[in-house]
XYZ file of C-alpha atoms in Angstrom:
314
model
C 159.893 32.329 175.559
C 161.714 35.170 176.904
C 163.861 37.508 174.049
C 166.275 39.333 175.531
C 167.755 35.183 176.586
C 167.200 34.033 172.879
C 168.682 37.368 171.436
C 172.092 36.089 174.008
C 172.316 32.878 172.850
C 171.026 33.480 169.521
C 174.611 33.398 166.451
C 174.885 33.885 163.088
C 175.263 30.620 160.797
C 177.640 28.638 160.118
C 179.248 29.055 163.725
C 180.170 25.779 164.633
C 179.697 24.613 167.644
C 180.552 21.288 168.518
C 178.868 18.484 169.855
C 179.020 17.983 173.600
C 179.889 14.474 174.901
C 177.552 12.010 176.351
C 176.111 10.626 173.108
C 175.885 7.260 174.800
C 172.669 5.740 177.233
C 170.919 6.920 179.143
C 172.822 7.590 182.712
C 170.856 4.966 185.280
C 172.525 6.907 188.802
C 173.817 3.501 190.166
C 174.175 0.264 190.592
C 178.401 0.980 191.067
C 178.723 -0.233 194.603
C 179.503 -2.882 196.223
C 178.616 -6.974 194.687
C 176.744 -8.466 195.904
C 175.033 -12.335 196.721
C 174.028 -12.496 192.359
C 176.488 -9.894 191.216
C 174.209 -6.595 191.697
C 175.645 -3.348 193.759
C 174.603 -0.950 195.946
C 174.275 2.807 194.383
C 176.791 5.413 194.366
C 175.207 8.069 192.823
C 172.374 10.041 191.558
C 170.080 10.913 188.357
C 167.297 12.781 187.998
C 165.372 9.490 187.046
C 166.354 7.800 188.988
C 165.541 10.141 192.002
C 162.106 10.598 190.751
C 161.631 6.311 190.660
C 162.448 6.813 194.579
C 160.193 8.911 194.936
C 157.287 7.356 193.318
C 157.775 4.026 194.701
C 160.861 2.572 196.448
C 159.966 -0.955 195.675
C 160.197 0.451 191.401
C 163.669 1.655 191.928
C 165.023 -1.763 193.769
C 163.745 -3.570 190.966
C 165.501 -1.027 189.132
C 169.221 0.107 189.846
C 169.524 -2.985 192.416
C 167.842 -5.992 190.693
C 168.144 -4.764 187.389
C 164.988 -6.502 185.894
C 164.019 -6.356 182.230
C 161.474 -3.448 181.014
C 159.560 -4.233 177.385
C 160.204 -1.077 175.348
C 157.292 1.308 175.015
C 156.758 3.064 171.796
C 156.011 6.284 174.057
C 158.971 6.567 175.164
C 161.146 4.910 172.065
C 159.066 7.746 170.154
C 160.781 10.382 172.446
C 164.004 8.730 172.264
C 163.737 9.140 168.351
C 162.526 12.901 168.513
C 165.696 13.500 171.144
C 167.843 12.159 168.820
C 166.370 13.881 165.497
C 166.867 17.522 167.310
C 170.221 16.280 168.883
C 171.397 16.198 164.630
C 169.823 18.561 163.304
C 172.498 21.008 164.671
C 174.468 19.710 162.536
C 173.294 21.318 160.102
C 174.525 25.059 159.110
C 171.927 27.012 160.759
C 170.416 28.131 157.616
C 169.423 25.168 156.550
C 167.907 23.424 159.794
C 163.885 23.509 158.215
C 161.434 21.343 159.610
C 161.344 18.810 155.587
C 164.928 18.248 156.848
C 164.812 17.546 160.381
C 161.641 15.256 159.311
C 163.173 14.161 156.688
C 165.669 12.546 159.737
C 163.076 10.520 161.159
C 163.907 7.148 159.472
C 167.430 7.087 159.331
C 167.467 8.069 163.295
C 165.248 5.508 163.379
C 167.329 2.755 161.962
C 170.351 3.499 163.402
C 168.062 3.110 166.614
C 167.078 0.210 165.858
C 170.506 -0.911 165.467
C 172.047 0.150 168.656
C 169.403 -1.310 170.158
C 167.441 -4.296 168.984
C 165.219 -5.355 171.354
C 163.059 -2.470 169.831
C 162.382 -4.705 167.199
C 159.816 -6.424 169.354
C 157.542 -2.836 169.270
C 156.584 -3.874 166.251
C 156.601 -7.406 165.825
C 153.380 -7.821 165.405
C 153.158 -5.544 162.304
C 153.558 -7.152 159.500
C 152.216 -4.949 156.999
C 153.748 -1.932 158.589
C 150.754 -0.072 158.942
C 151.099 0.715 163.282
C 154.713 1.286 162.769
C 153.783 4.203 159.933
C 151.640 5.519 162.110
C 154.488 5.762 164.680
C 156.789 7.348 162.907
C 154.105 9.919 161.436
C 153.157 10.956 164.929
C 157.368 11.433 165.713
C 157.286 13.801 162.189
C 154.644 15.720 163.520
C 156.139 16.340 167.259
C 159.762 17.192 165.106
C 157.693 19.367 163.108
C 155.669 21.289 166.288
C 159.128 22.203 167.619
C 159.748 24.740 165.231
C 156.183 26.579 166.568
C 157.974 26.955 169.819
C 161.812 27.728 168.915
C 163.819 28.852 165.817
C 167.031 26.766 165.325
C 168.486 29.207 162.692
C 168.961 31.466 165.570
C 170.767 29.375 168.087
C 174.056 27.394 168.237
C 173.975 25.299 171.346
C 177.121 25.384 173.150
C 176.424 21.163 174.613
C 173.449 18.646 172.832
C 172.527 15.774 174.926
C 175.589 16.993 177.087
C 176.616 14.521 180.768
C 177.887 15.861 183.726
C 178.754 14.717 186.739
C 179.654 16.574 189.672
C 180.522 14.846 193.937
C 179.388 17.403 196.722
C 180.672 18.393 199.527
C 178.788 15.012 201.390
C 180.297 12.762 199.126
C 176.638 12.130 197.065
C 177.777 11.955 193.211
C 174.731 13.456 190.976
C 174.932 12.890 187.291
C 172.302 13.182 184.230
C 172.393 13.631 180.692
C 171.276 17.731 179.822
C 169.503 17.632 176.110
C 171.557 21.076 175.192
C 172.762 23.641 176.914
C 172.855 27.760 175.733
C 175.281 30.100 176.635
C 174.868 33.696 176.014
C 178.352 35.507 174.733
C 177.417 37.435 178.078
C 178.330 33.923 179.719
C 174.484 33.581 180.514
C 173.383 29.853 180.746
C 170.332 28.431 179.247
C 169.059 24.246 180.030
C 166.904 22.864 177.648
C 164.890 19.845 178.012
C 162.475 18.401 175.290
C 159.624 16.334 176.079
C 157.485 14.695 173.816
C 154.545 14.769 175.929
C 151.859 17.095 177.446
C 152.552 19.909 179.397
C 151.698 19.213 183.373
C 148.656 21.324 184.734
C 149.891 24.304 186.602
C 149.600 22.251 190.038
C 152.006 19.675 188.892
C 154.773 22.292 187.597
C 157.106 22.054 190.440
C 157.352 18.124 190.015
C 158.172 18.811 186.353
C 160.608 21.269 187.464
C 162.374 18.911 189.722
C 164.617 17.928 187.147
C 165.739 20.685 185.877
C 166.875 21.728 189.021
C 168.997 18.793 189.068
C 170.916 19.835 186.529
C 171.167 23.278 187.547
C 172.549 22.291 190.640
C 174.580 20.455 189.052
C 176.171 23.160 186.315
C 176.213 25.380 190.091
C 178.558 22.693 191.334
C 180.659 22.301 188.961
C 181.336 25.427 187.143
C 180.018 27.572 189.921
C 177.501 29.711 187.819
C 173.122 29.365 188.368
C 171.878 28.942 185.294
C 170.082 31.847 183.936
C 167.095 29.711 182.832
C 165.069 26.390 182.417
C 163.569 25.883 179.979
C 160.980 22.381 179.173
C 160.051 21.883 175.580
C 156.406 20.049 175.297
C 155.875 19.137 172.111
C 153.463 17.230 172.559
C 150.673 19.971 173.838
C 152.987 23.148 172.602
C 154.331 24.754 175.806
C 157.646 25.805 176.878
C 158.237 25.969 180.724
C 160.340 28.437 182.335
C 161.598 29.446 185.528
C 164.356 30.473 186.884
C 165.919 29.508 189.373
C 168.103 31.428 192.112
C 170.851 29.999 194.913
C 168.311 29.368 197.676
C 166.266 27.076 194.882
C 169.436 24.875 194.560
C 170.219 25.163 197.704
C 166.514 23.793 198.883
C 166.856 21.130 195.858
C 170.409 19.998 197.763
C 168.623 19.066 200.679
C 165.883 17.278 199.430
C 168.415 15.248 197.662
C 170.865 14.727 200.402
C 167.509 14.152 202.382
C 166.367 10.975 199.869
C 169.854 9.507 199.285
C 169.936 8.209 202.914
C 166.758 6.942 202.564
C 167.824 5.189 199.533
C 171.043 4.067 201.384
C 168.849 3.199 204.932
C 167.103 1.190 202.527
C 169.798 -0.639 200.641
C 171.031 -1.315 204.006
C 167.933 -2.865 205.611
C 166.740 -4.208 202.670
C 163.606 -2.658 203.264
C 161.887 -0.999 200.245
C 157.867 -0.565 199.915
C 156.002 -0.262 197.427
C 154.020 2.686 196.987
C 150.978 2.117 195.036
C 149.629 4.838 192.632
C 147.494 5.387 189.176
C 150.857 4.780 187.991
C 150.725 1.321 188.872
C 149.075 0.133 185.681
C 152.201 1.531 183.506
C 154.423 -0.518 185.389
C 156.668 -3.539 183.895
C 156.873 -5.365 187.475
C 153.456 -5.540 188.915
C 154.530 -9.673 188.807
C 156.895 -9.281 191.663
C 154.878 -7.019 193.519
C 153.213 -7.494 196.908
C 150.531 -4.669 196.079
C 149.427 -7.045 193.277
C 150.140 -10.669 194.254
C 153.990 -11.268 193.478
C 156.982 -11.718 195.150
C 160.259 -9.378 194.970
C 163.325 -12.203 193.948
C 165.087 -12.622 196.671
C 167.246 -9.577 197.542
C 170.629 -9.415 195.852
C 172.831 -7.300 198.457
C 173.893 -7.843 201.999
C 171.763 -6.819 204.591
C 172.446 -5.263 207.722
C 171.702 -6.065 210.757
C 168.842 -3.638 213.155
C 170.836 -1.720 215.400
C 173.896 -2.471 213.439
C 176.441 0.623 211.752
C 178.477 1.457 209.170
C 181.893 0.824 209.858
């Protein structure tokens, strides 16, 4: 990490920074448009997750955004949600009390709260009557939380925002939205956007893909506040790495152009109903193989009106 940035965003213990808005379900980036035959809705906005879905596999985007097919909760994703909740709540404590033992002690209570808000998570350990697998899973969450203290010092941080929901509409009408894990603001006004990852840092050749989400957030903040974030920071708790990037306006303008092209492709697929699968090694983790033609499946009937080839909107 850049020590000058850390010094700038650090403040005295007891400086009462409040929690930001956006403590709710993950933003889907749609669907919120016109209703189709089965109550399905066309997408009207884009989030980093849904943009990544479309770039990974257009058919996956359709299944998640338009068909809204159910997906089973996974242990890895749920552990990530749990760890995020713990790191968010830790900042409720005075700076001097933000210790690793206190953070680890938050894990059981946050897990209980998560199960109460999402009862389907009980399925994860339904076949674990003795609780051994659950205990190991919780212990791993505690290890991830503890590792964070080797990467950042929460006693020296007073985040301006946590779990911040951001949304903006570009001049083109494209609406962008997302939830930022943490925003640090220096007394000089410099902004640092921080995102926690419970997996391992990518190899250098894949770093650009990892930074896409952060550049997306930076673009939204820039368009909302007129300020280009000074630093984008990805904290990888799985491997103990910190990936940083200092954007400039030209970077964010390129991201904006890329998102416009992406949104145009999504619009065309939405109107035509032509959502192509894109097979990759990630298919092995997909919940929707039973509906995917690449695996002998059949997608559900398309629930939105299909525009005739050659016709135009409006």
